[in-house]
mmCIF file with all atom_site columns, N, CA and C in Angstrom:
data_model
loop_
_atom_site.group_PDB
_atom_site.id
_atom_site.type_symbol
_atom_site.label_atom_id
_atom_site.label_alt_id
_atom_site.label_comp_id
_atom_site.label_asym_id
_atom_site.label_entity_id
_atom_site.label_seq_id
_atom_site.pdbx_PDB_ins_code
_atom_site.Cartn_x
_atom_site.Cartn_y
_atom_site.Cartn_z
_atom_site.occupancy
_atom_site.B_iso_or_equiv
_atom_site.pdbx_formal_charge
_atom_site.auth_seq_id
_atom_site.auth_comp_id
_atom_site.auth_asym_id
_atom_site.auth_atom_id
_atom_site.pdbx_PDB_model_num
ATOM 1   N N  . MET A 1 1  ? -33.010 11.904  1.579  1.00 0.00 ? 1  MET A N  1
ATOM 2   C CA . MET A 1 1  ? -32.524 10.688  0.960  1.00 0.00 ? 1  MET A CA 1
ATOM 3   C C  . MET A 1 1  ? -33.517 9.567   1.242  1.00 0.00 ? 1  MET A C  1
ATOM 4   N N  . ALA A 1 2  ? -33.846 8.836   0.232  1.00 0.00 ? 2  ALA A N  1
ATOM 5   C CA . ALA A 1 2  ? -34.828 7.763   0.372  1.00 0.00 ? 2  ALA A CA 1
ATOM 6   C C  . ALA A 1 2  ? -34.216 6.579   1.119  1.00 0.00 ? 2  ALA A C  1
ATOM 7   N N  . LYS A 1 3  ? -35.041 5.980   1.955  1.00 0.00 ? 3  LYS A N  1
ATOM 8   C CA . LYS A 1 3  ? -34.592 4.793   2.677  1.00 0.00 ? 3  LYS A CA 1
ATOM 9   C C  . LYS A 1 3  ? -34.566 3.606   1.720  1.00 0.00 ? 3  LYS A C  1
ATOM 10  N N  . PRO A 1 4  ? -33.492 2.805   1.758  1.00 0.00 ? 4  PRO A N  1
ATOM 11  C CA . PRO A 1 4  ? -33.490 1.614   0.904  1.00 0.00 ? 4  PRO A CA 1
ATOM 12  C C  . PRO A 1 4  ? -34.496 0.601   1.442  1.00 0.00 ? 4  PRO A C  1
ATOM 13  N N  . ASN A 1 5  ? -35.222 -0.031  0.541  1.00 0.00 ? 5  ASN A N  1
ATOM 14  C CA . ASN A 1 5  ? -36.183 -1.019  1.017  1.00 0.00 ? 5  ASN A CA 1
ATOM 15  C C  . ASN A 1 5  ? -35.486 -2.362  1.226  1.00 0.00 ? 5  ASN A C  1
ATOM 16  N N  . LEU A 1 6  ? -36.174 -3.273  1.817  1.00 0.00 ? 6  LEU A N  1
ATOM 17  C CA . LEU A 1 6  ? -35.609 -4.566  2.183  1.00 0.00 ? 6  LEU A CA 1
ATOM 18  C C  . LEU A 1 6  ? -35.116 -5.340  0.962  1.00 0.00 ? 6  LEU A C  1
ATOM 19  N N  . ALA A 1 7  ? -35.844 -5.282  -0.130 1.00 0.00 ? 7  ALA A N  1
ATOM 20  C CA . ALA A 1 7  ? -35.446 -6.012  -1.346 1.00 0.00 ? 7  ALA A CA 1
ATOM 21  C C  . ALA A 1 7  ? -34.104 -5.483  -1.864 1.00 0.00 ? 7  ALA A C  1
ATOM 22  N N  . ASP A 1 8  ? -33.915 -4.166  -1.823 1.00 0.00 ? 8  ASP A N  1
ATOM 23  C CA . ASP A 1 8  ? -32.644 -3.587  -2.273 1.00 0.00 ? 8  ASP A CA 1
ATOM 24  C C  . ASP A 1 8  ? -31.487 -4.019  -1.375 1.00 0.00 ? 8  ASP A C  1
ATOM 25  N N  . LEU A 1 9  ? -31.732 -4.047  -0.066 1.00 0.00 ? 9  LEU A N  1
ATOM 26  C CA . LEU A 1 9  ? -30.694 -4.467  0.877  1.00 0.00 ? 9  LEU A CA 1
ATOM 27  C C  . LEU A 1 9  ? -30.306 -5.932  0.655  1.00 0.00 ? 9  LEU A C  1
ATOM 28  N N  . ILE A 1 10 ? -31.308 -6.778  0.422  1.00 0.00 ? 10 ILE A N  1
ATOM 29  C CA . ILE A 1 10 ? -31.048 -8.201  0.188  1.00 0.00 ? 10 ILE A CA 1
ATOM 30  C C  . ILE A 1 10 ? -30.273 -8.374  -1.117 1.00 0.00 ? 10 ILE A C  1
ATOM 31  N N  . GLU A 1 11 ? -30.682 -7.652  -2.164 1.00 0.00 ? 11 GLU A N  1
ATOM 32  C CA . GLU A 1 11 ? -29.996 -7.746  -3.458 1.00 0.00 ? 11 GLU A CA 1
ATOM 33  C C  . GLU A 1 11 ? -28.540 -7.287  -3.325 1.00 0.00 ? 11 GLU A C  1
ATOM 34  N N  . ARG A 1 12 ? -28.309 -6.208  -2.605 1.00 0.00 ? 12 ARG A N  1
ATOM 35  C CA . ARG A 1 12 ? -26.942 -5.701  -2.407 1.00 0.00 ? 12 ARG A CA 1
ATOM 36  C C  . ARG A 1 12 ? -26.097 -6.722  -1.645 1.00 0.00 ? 12 ARG A C  1
ATOM 37  N N  . ALA A 1 13 ? -26.682 -7.340  -0.624 1.00 0.00 ? 13 ALA A N  1
ATOM 38  C CA . ALA A 1 13 ? -25.964 -8.360  0.147  1.00 0.00 ? 13 ALA A CA 1
ATOM 39  C C  . ALA A 1 13 ? -25.624 -9.568  -0.720 1.00 0.00 ? 13 ALA A C  1
ATOM 40  N N  . GLU A 1 14 ? -26.575 -9.968  -1.581 1.00 0.00 ? 14 GLU A N  1
ATOM 41  C CA . GLU A 1 14 ? -26.322 -11.101 -2.469 1.00 0.00 ? 14 GLU A CA 1
ATOM 42  C C  . GLU A 1 14 ? -25.214 -10.788 -3.467 1.00 0.00 ? 14 GLU A C  1
ATOM 43  N N  . ARG A 1 15 ? -25.205 -9.566  -4.002 1.00 0.00 ? 15 ARG A N  1
ATOM 44  C CA . ARG A 1 15 ? -24.145 -9.176  -4.939 1.00 0.00 ? 15 ARG A CA 1
ATOM 45  C C  . ARG A 1 15 ? -22.798 -9.164  -4.235 1.00 0.00 ? 15 ARG A C  1
ATOM 46  N N  . THR A 1 16 ? -22.779 -8.647  -3.011 1.00 0.00 ? 16 THR A N  1
ATOM 47  C CA . THR A 1 16 ? -21.532 -8.611  -2.247 1.00 0.00 ? 16 THR A CA 1
ATOM 48  C C  . THR A 1 16 ? -21.037 -10.020 -1.979 1.00 0.00 ? 16 THR A C  1
ATOM 49  N N  . ARG A 1 17 ? -21.920 -10.896 -1.581 1.00 0.00 ? 17 ARG A N  1
ATOM 50  C CA . ARG A 1 17 ? -21.546 -12.288 -1.299 1.00 0.00 ? 17 ARG A CA 1
ATOM 51  C C  . ARG A 1 17 ? -21.065 -12.978 -2.569 1.00 0.00 ? 17 ARG A C  1
ATOM 52  N N  . ALA A 1 18 ? -21.743 -12.753 -3.680 1.00 0.00 ? 18 ALA A N  1
ATOM 53  C CA . ALA A 1 18 ? -21.336 -13.362 -4.947 1.00 0.00 ? 18 ALA A CA 1
ATOM 54  C C  . ALA A 1 18 ? -19.947 -12.859 -5.339 1.00 0.00 ? 18 ALA A C  1
ATOM 55  N N  . SER A 1 19 ? -19.717 -11.582 -5.132 1.00 0.00 ? 19 SER A N  1
ATOM 56  C CA . SER A 1 19 ? -18.404 -11.002 -5.442 1.00 0.00 ? 19 SER A CA 1
ATOM 57  C C  . SER A 1 19 ? -17.323 -11.626 -4.563 1.00 0.00 ? 19 SER A C  1
ATOM 58  N N  . GLU A 1 20 ? -17.628 -11.805 -3.275 1.00 0.00 ? 20 GLU A N  1
ATOM 59  C CA . GLU A 1 20 ? -16.660 -12.422 -2.363 1.00 0.00 ? 20 GLU A CA 1
ATOM 60  C C  . GLU A 1 20 ? -16.356 -13.857 -2.770 1.00 0.00 ? 20 GLU A C  1
ATOM 61  N N  . LEU A 1 21 ? -17.375 -14.598 -3.146 1.00 0.00 ? 21 LEU A N  1
ATOM 62  C CA . LEU A 1 21 ? -17.176 -15.987 -3.576 1.00 0.00 ? 21 LEU A CA 1
ATOM 63  C C  . LEU A 1 21 ? -16.345 -16.039 -4.859 1.00 0.00 ? 21 LEU A C  1
ATOM 64  N N  . ARG A 1 22 ? -16.626 -15.136 -5.804 1.00 0.00 ? 22 ARG A N  1
ATOM 65  C CA . ARG A 1 22 ? -15.866 -15.096 -7.049 1.00 0.00 ? 22 ARG A CA 1
ATOM 66  C C  . ARG A 1 22 ? -14.404 -14.756 -6.768 1.00 0.00 ? 22 ARG A C  1
ATOM 67  N N  . ASN A 1 23 ? -14.173 -13.777 -5.905 1.00 0.00 ? 23 ASN A N  1
ATOM 68  C CA . ASN A 1 23 ? -12.803 -13.403 -5.559 1.00 0.00 ? 23 ASN A CA 1
ATOM 69  C C  . ASN A 1 23 ? -12.059 -14.567 -4.907 1.00 0.00 ? 23 ASN A C  1
ATOM 70  N N  . ALA A 1 24 ? -12.756 -15.292 -4.038 1.00 0.00 ? 24 ALA A N  1
ATOM 71  C CA . ALA A 1 24 ? -12.128 -16.439 -3.385 1.00 0.00 ? 24 ALA A CA 1
ATOM 72  C C  . ALA A 1 24 ? -11.806 -17.531 -4.406 1.00 0.00 ? 24 ALA A C  1
ATOM 73  N N  . ALA A 1 25 ? -12.689 -17.725 -5.361 1.00 0.00 ? 25 ALA A N  1
ATOM 74  C CA . ALA A 1 25 ? -12.486 -18.773 -6.361 1.00 0.00 ? 25 ALA A CA 1
ATOM 75  C C  . ALA A 1 25 ? -11.358 -18.412 -7.328 1.00 0.00 ? 25 ALA A C  1
ATOM 76  N N  . THR A 1 26 ? -11.251 -17.155 -7.671 1.00 0.00 ? 26 THR A N  1
ATOM 77  C CA . THR A 1 26 ? -10.249 -16.743 -8.660 1.00 0.00 ? 26 THR A CA 1
ATOM 78  C C  . THR A 1 26 ? -8.932  -16.318 -8.026 1.00 0.00 ? 26 THR A C  1
ATOM 79  N N  . GLY A 1 27 ? -8.926  -16.129 -6.715 1.00 0.00 ? 27 GLY A N  1
ATOM 80  C CA . GLY A 1 27 ? -7.711  -15.671 -6.050 1.00 0.00 ? 27 GLY A CA 1
ATOM 81  C C  . GLY A 1 27 ? -7.465  -14.186 -6.249 1.00 0.00 ? 27 GLY A C  1
ATOM 82  N N  . GLU A 1 28 ? -8.493  -13.466 -6.677 1.00 0.00 ? 28 GLU A N  1
ATOM 83  C CA . GLU A 1 28 ? -8.354  -12.031 -6.955 1.00 0.00 ? 28 GLU A CA 1
ATOM 84  C C  . GLU A 1 28 ? -7.939  -11.262 -5.707 1.00 0.00 ? 28 GLU A C  1
ATOM 85  N N  . THR A 1 29 ? -8.524  -11.597 -4.571 1.00 0.00 ? 29 THR A N  1
ATOM 86  C CA . THR A 1 29 ? -8.186  -10.910 -3.329 1.00 0.00 ? 29 THR A CA 1
ATOM 87  C C  . THR A 1 29 ? -6.721  -11.122 -2.987 1.00 0.00 ? 29 THR A C  1
ATOM 88  N N  . GLU A 1 30 ? -6.246  -12.361 -3.130 1.00 0.00 ? 30 GLU A N  1
ATOM 89  C CA . GLU A 1 30 ? -4.850  -12.650 -2.837 1.00 0.00 ? 30 GLU A CA 1
ATOM 90  C C  . GLU A 1 30 ? -3.927  -11.892 -3.777 1.00 0.00 ? 30 GLU A C  1
ATOM 91  N N  . LEU A 1 31 ? -4.335  -11.739 -5.028 1.00 0.00 ? 31 LEU A N  1
ATOM 92  C CA . LEU A 1 31 ? -3.539  -10.990 -5.991 1.00 0.00 ? 31 LEU A CA 1
ATOM 93  C C  . LEU A 1 31 ? -3.413  -9.538  -5.549 1.00 0.00 ? 31 LEU A C  1
ATOM 94  N N  . TYR A 1 32 ? -4.527  -8.935  -5.144 1.00 0.00 ? 32 TYR A N  1
ATOM 95  C CA . TYR A 1 32 ? -4.483  -7.556  -4.691 1.00 0.00 ? 32 TYR A CA 1
ATOM 96  C C  . TYR A 1 32 ? -3.600  -7.414  -3.448 1.00 0.00 ? 32 TYR A C  1
ATOM 97  N N  . LEU A 1 33 ? -3.711  -8.359  -2.529 1.00 0.00 ? 33 LEU A N  1
ATOM 98  C CA . LEU A 1 33 ? -2.874  -8.315  -1.328 1.00 0.00 ? 33 LEU A CA 1
ATOM 99  C C  . LEU A 1 33 ? -1.406  -8.460  -1.692 1.00 0.00 ? 33 LEU A C  1
ATOM 100 N N  . SER A 1 34 ? -1.109  -9.324  -2.654 1.00 0.00 ? 34 SER A N  1
ATOM 101 C CA . SER A 1 34 ? 0.264   -9.512  -3.093 1.00 0.00 ? 34 SER A CA 1
ATOM 102 C C  . SER A 1 34 ? 0.819   -8.238  -3.702 1.00 0.00 ? 34 SER A C  1
ATOM 103 N N  . ILE A 1 35 ? 0.029   -7.592  -4.551 1.00 0.00 ? 35 ILE A N  1
ATOM 104 C CA . ILE A 1 35 ? 0.460   -6.330  -5.162 1.00 0.00 ? 35 ILE A CA 1
ATOM 105 C C  . ILE A 1 35 ? 0.673   -5.274  -4.088 1.00 0.00 ? 35 ILE A C  1
ATOM 106 N N  . GLU A 1 36 ? -0.259  -5.195  -3.142 1.00 0.00 ? 36 GLU A N  1
ATOM 107 C CA . GLU A 1 36 ? -0.151  -4.210  -2.064 1.00 0.00 ? 36 GLU A CA 1
ATOM 108 C C  . GLU A 1 36 ? 1.105   -4.453  -1.232 1.00 0.00 ? 36 GLU A C  1
ATOM 109 N N  . ASN A 1 37 ? 1.392   -5.712  -0.919 1.00 0.00 ? 37 ASN A N  1
ATOM 110 C CA . ASN A 1 37 ? 2.589   -6.027  -0.144 1.00 0.00 ? 37 ASN A CA 1
ATOM 111 C C  . ASN A 1 37 ? 3.853   -5.678  -0.912 1.00 0.00 ? 37 ASN A C  1
ATOM 112 N N  . THR A 1 38 ? 3.858   -5.932  -2.216 1.00 0.00 ? 38 THR A N  1
ATOM 113 C CA . THR A 1 38 ? 5.018   -5.608  -3.044 1.00 0.00 ? 38 THR A CA 1
ATOM 114 C C  . THR A 1 38 ? 5.255   -4.104  -3.048 1.00 0.00 ? 38 THR A C  1
ATOM 115 N N  . ILE A 1 39 ? 4.195   -3.337  -3.180 1.00 0.00 ? 39 ILE A N  1
ATOM 116 C CA . ILE A 1 39 ? 4.321   -1.877  -3.175 1.00 0.00 ? 39 ILE A CA 1
ATOM 117 C C  . ILE A 1 39 ? 4.847   -1.406  -1.828 1.00 0.00 ? 39 ILE A C  1
ATOM 118 N N  . GLU A 1 40 ? 4.336   -1.960  -0.737 1.00 0.00 ? 40 GLU A N  1
ATOM 119 C CA . GLU A 1 40 ? 4.800   -1.566  0.588  1.00 0.00 ? 40 GLU A CA 1
ATOM 120 C C  . GLU A 1 40 ? 6.279   -1.915  0.778  1.00 0.00 ? 40 GLU A C  1
ATOM 121 N N  . GLU A 1 41 ? 6.697   -3.078  0.289  1.00 0.00 ? 41 GLU A N  1
ATOM 122 C CA . GLU A 1 41 ? 8.107   -3.460  0.398  1.00 0.00 ? 41 GLU A CA 1
ATOM 123 C C  . GLU A 1 41 ? 8.997   -2.503  -0.381 1.00 0.00 ? 41 GLU A C  1
ATOM 124 N N  . ARG A 1 42 ? 8.575   -2.148  -1.589 1.00 0.00 ? 42 ARG A N  1
ATOM 125 C CA . ARG A 1 42 ? 9.352   -1.208  -2.394 1.00 0.00 ? 42 ARG A CA 1
ATOM 126 C C  . ARG A 1 42 ? 9.410   0.160   -1.742 1.00 0.00 ? 42 ARG A C  1
ATOM 127 N N  . LEU A 1 43 ? 8.301   0.587   -1.151 1.00 0.00 ? 43 LEU A N  1
ATOM 128 C CA . LEU A 1 43 ? 8.271   1.875   -0.474 1.00 0.00 ? 43 LEU A CA 1
ATOM 129 C C  . LEU A 1 43 ? 9.201   1.878   0.734  1.00 0.00 ? 43 LEU A C  1
ATOM 130 N N  . ARG A 1 44 ? 9.203   0.786   1.493  1.00 0.00 ? 44 ARG A N  1
ATOM 131 C CA . ARG A 1 44 ? 10.120  0.695   2.643  1.00 0.00 ? 44 ARG A CA 1
ATOM 132 C C  . ARG A 1 44 ? 11.572  0.746   2.178  1.00 0.00 ? 44 ARG A C  1
ATOM 133 N N  . ALA A 1 45 ? 11.895  0.021   1.102  1.00 0.00 ? 45 ALA A N  1
ATOM 134 C CA . ALA A 1 45 ? 13.264  0.030   0.576  1.00 0.00 ? 45 ALA A CA 1
ATOM 135 C C  . ALA A 1 45 ? 13.644  1.423   0.088  1.00 0.00 ? 45 ALA A C  1
ATOM 136 N N  . PHE A 1 46 ? 12.717  2.106   -0.578 1.00 0.00 ? 46 PHE A N  1
ATOM 137 C CA . PHE A 1 46 ? 12.975  3.457   -1.068 1.00 0.00 ? 46 PHE A CA 1
ATOM 138 C C  . PHE A 1 46 ? 13.222  4.408   0.101  1.00 0.00 ? 46 PHE A C  1
ATOM 139 N N  . ASN A 1 47 ? 12.373  4.334   1.123  1.00 0.00 ? 47 ASN A N  1
ATOM 140 C CA . ASN A 1 47 ? 12.544  5.202   2.293  1.00 0.00 ? 47 ASN A CA 1
ATOM 141 C C  . ASN A 1 47 ? 13.872  4.934   2.988  1.00 0.00 ? 47 ASN A C  1
ATOM 142 N N  . LYS A 1 48 ? 14.259  3.679   3.077  1.00 0.00 ? 48 LYS A N  1
ATOM 143 C CA . LYS A 1 48 ? 15.535  3.322   3.697  1.00 0.00 ? 48 LYS A CA 1
ATOM 144 C C  . LYS A 1 48 ? 16.694  3.915   2.901  1.00 0.00 ? 48 LYS A C  1
ATOM 145 N N  . MET A 1 49 ? 16.626  3.810   1.569  1.00 0.00 ? 49 MET A N  1
ATOM 146 C CA . MET A 1 49 ? 17.676  4.362   0.716  1.00 0.00 ? 49 MET A CA 1
ATOM 147 C C  . MET A 1 49 ? 17.741  5.888   0.859  1.00 0.00 ? 49 MET A C  1
ATOM 148 N N  . MET A 1 50 ? 16.583  6.536   0.903  1.00 0.00 ? 50 MET A N  1
ATOM 149 C CA . MET A 1 50 ? 16.565  7.997   1.024  1.00 0.00 ? 50 MET A CA 1
ATOM 150 C C  . MET A 1 50 ? 17.111  8.447   2.379  1.00 0.00 ? 50 MET A C  1
ATOM 151 N N  . ARG A 1 51 ? 16.800  7.703   3.437  1.00 0.00 ? 51 ARG A N  1
ATOM 152 C CA . ARG A 1 51 ? 17.363  8.039   4.759  1.00 0.00 ? 51 ARG A CA 1
ATOM 153 C C  . ARG A 1 51 ? 18.882  7.907   4.736  1.00 0.00 ? 51 ARG A C  1
ATOM 154 N N  . ALA A 1 52 ? 19.377  6.856   4.078  1.00 0.00 ? 52 ALA A N  1
ATOM 155 C CA . ALA A 1 52 ? 20.827  6.656   3.990  1.00 0.00 ? 52 ALA A CA 1
ATOM 156 C C  . ALA A 1 52 ? 21.476  7.792   3.199  1.00 0.00 ? 52 ALA A C  1
ATOM 157 N N  . LYS A 1 53 ? 20.843  8.209   2.113  1.00 0.00 ? 53 LYS A N  1
ATOM 158 C CA . LYS A 1 53 ? 21.379  9.324   1.330  1.00 0.00 ? 53 LYS A CA 1
ATOM 159 C C  . LYS A 1 53 ? 21.364  10.616  2.130  1.00 0.00 ? 53 LYS A C  1
ATOM 160 N N  . MET A 1 54 ? 20.299  10.843  2.900  1.00 0.00 ? 54 MET A N  1
ATOM 161 C CA . MET A 1 54 ? 20.203  12.048  3.708  1.00 0.00 ? 54 MET A CA 1
ATOM 162 C C  . MET A 1 54 ? 21.296  12.056  4.778  1.00 0.00 ? 54 MET A C  1
ATOM 163 N N  . MET A 1 55 ? 21.518  10.915  5.400  1.00 0.00 ? 55 MET A N  1
ATOM 164 C CA . MET A 1 55 ? 22.557  10.829  6.427  1.00 0.00 ? 55 MET A CA 1
ATOM 165 C C  . MET A 1 55 ? 23.932  11.045  5.801  1.00 0.00 ? 55 MET A C  1
ATOM 166 N N  . ALA A 1 56 ? 24.153  10.510  4.604  1.00 0.00 ? 56 ALA A N  1
ATOM 167 C CA . ALA A 1 56 ? 25.434  10.695  3.922  1.00 0.00 ? 56 ALA A CA 1
ATOM 168 C C  . ALA A 1 56 ? 25.627  12.159  3.552  1.00 0.00 ? 56 ALA A C  1
ATOM 169 N N  . ALA A 1 57 ? 24.564  12.817  3.114  1.00 0.00 ? 57 ALA A N  1
ATOM 170 C CA . ALA A 1 57 ? 24.655  14.232  2.749  1.00 0.00 ? 57 ALA A CA 1
ATOM 171 C C  . ALA A 1 57 ? 24.921  15.091  3.982  1.00 0.00 ? 57 ALA A C  1
ATOM 172 N N  . GLU A 1 58 ? 24.330  14.718  5.103  1.00 0.00 ? 58 GLU A N  1
ATOM 173 C CA . GLU A 1 58 ? 24.567  15.472  6.333  1.00 0.00 ? 58 GLU A CA 1
ATOM 174 C C  . GLU A 1 58 ? 25.987  15.243  6.837  1.00 0.00 ? 58 GLU A C  1
ATOM 175 N N  . ALA A 1 59 ? 26.525  14.062  6.631  1.00 0.00 ? 59 ALA A N  1
ATOM 176 C CA . ALA A 1 59 ? 27.879  13.740  7.092  1.00 0.00 ? 59 ALA A CA 1
ATOM 177 C C  . ALA A 1 59 ? 28.932  14.328  6.161  1.00 0.00 ? 59 ALA A C  1
ATOM 178 N N  . ALA A 1 60 ? 28.629  14.515  4.903  1.00 0.00 ? 60 ALA A N  1
ATOM 179 C CA . ALA A 1 60 ? 29.610  14.977  3.917  1.00 0.00 ? 60 ALA A CA 1
ATOM 180 C C  . ALA A 1 60 ? 30.226  16.331  4.265  1.00 0.00 ? 60 ALA A C  1
ATOM 181 N N  . PRO A 1 61 ? 29.480  17.350  4.678  1.00 0.00 ? 61 PRO A N  1
ATOM 182 C CA . PRO A 1 61 ? 30.122  18.628  5.003  1.00 0.00 ? 61 PRO A CA 1
ATOM 183 C C  . PRO A 1 61 ? 31.148  18.501  6.134  1.00 0.00 ? 61 PRO A C  1
ATOM 184 N N  . SER A 1 62 ? 30.856  17.709  7.124  1.00 0.00 ? 62 SER A N  1
ATOM 185 C CA . SER A 1 62 ? 31.817  17.560  8.223  1.00 0.00 ? 62 SER A CA 1
ATOM 186 C C  . SER A 1 62 ? 33.060  16.820  7.762  1.00 0.00 ? 62 SER A C  1
ATOM 187 N N  . LEU A 1 63 ? 32.887  15.866  6.856  1.00 0.00 ? 63 LEU A N  1
ATOM 188 C CA . LEU A 1 63 ? 34.057  15.158  6.329  1.00 0.00 ? 63 LEU A CA 1
ATOM 189 C C  . LEU A 1 63 ? 34.924  16.099  5.506  1.00 0.00 ? 63 LEU A C  1
ATOM 190 N N  . ARG A 1 64 ? 34.306  16.985  4.746  1.00 0.00 ? 64 ARG A N  1
ATOM 191 C CA . ARG A 1 64 ? 35.075  17.939  3.945  1.00 0.00 ? 64 ARG A CA 1
ATOM 192 C C  . ARG A 1 64 ? 35.841  18.915  4.840  1.00 0.00 ? 64 ARG A C  1
ATOM 193 N N  . ARG A 1 65 ? 35.220  19.324  5.933  1.00 0.00 ? 65 ARG A N  1
ATOM 194 C CA . ARG A 1 65 ? 35.905  20.252  6.863  1.00 0.00 ? 65 ARG A CA 1
ATOM 195 C C  . ARG A 1 65 ? 37.111  19.583  7.472  1.00 0.00 ? 65 ARG A C  1
ATOM 196 N N  . LYS A 1 66 ? 36.985  18.291  7.813  1.00 0.00 ? 66 LYS A N  1
ATOM 197 C CA . LYS A 1 66 ? 38.109  17.565  8.420  1.00 0.00 ? 66 LYS A CA 1
ATOM 198 C C  . LYS A 1 66 ? 39.256  17.409  7.420  1.00 0.00 ? 66 LYS A C  1
ATOM 199 N N  . GLN A 1 67 ? 38.941  17.225  6.168  1.00 0.00 ? 67 GLN A N  1
ATOM 200 C CA . GLN A 1 67 ? 39.980  17.033  5.153  1.00 0.00 ? 67 GLN A CA 1
ATOM 201 C C  . GLN A 1 67 ? 40.761  18.337  4.928  1.00 0.00 ? 67 GLN A C  1
ATOM 202 N N  . LYS A 1 68 ? 40.105  19.504  5.019  1.00 0.00 ? 68 LYS A N  1
ATOM 203 C CA . LYS A 1 68 ? 40.772  20.793  4.796  1.00 0.00 ? 68 LYS A CA 1
ATOM 204 C C  . LYS A 1 68 ? 41.713  21.119  5.943  1.00 0.00 ? 68 LYS A C  1
ATOM 205 N N  . SER A 1 69 ? 41.399  20.664  7.129  1.00 0.00 ? 69 SER A N  1
ATOM 206 C CA . SER A 1 69 ? 42.211  20.996  8.309  1.00 0.00 ? 69 SER A CA 1
ATOM 207 C C  . SER A 1 69 ? 43.543  20.299  8.321  1.00 0.00 ? 69 SER A C  1
#
């Protein structure tokens, strides 16, 4: 693999910096973080609901046995 020369490294750093400045100016980074947080919140709510359903399903057989007795 060829070693990157200094000019390529400087150009890459400048592009990265320009991208960071653009993201800061447009709020793009904050938008991505907001979307990511929303997805994480929905995933937590989904997992909580599934745990509750699993616990209810595990409890249901014992409730049915008690009703038959």
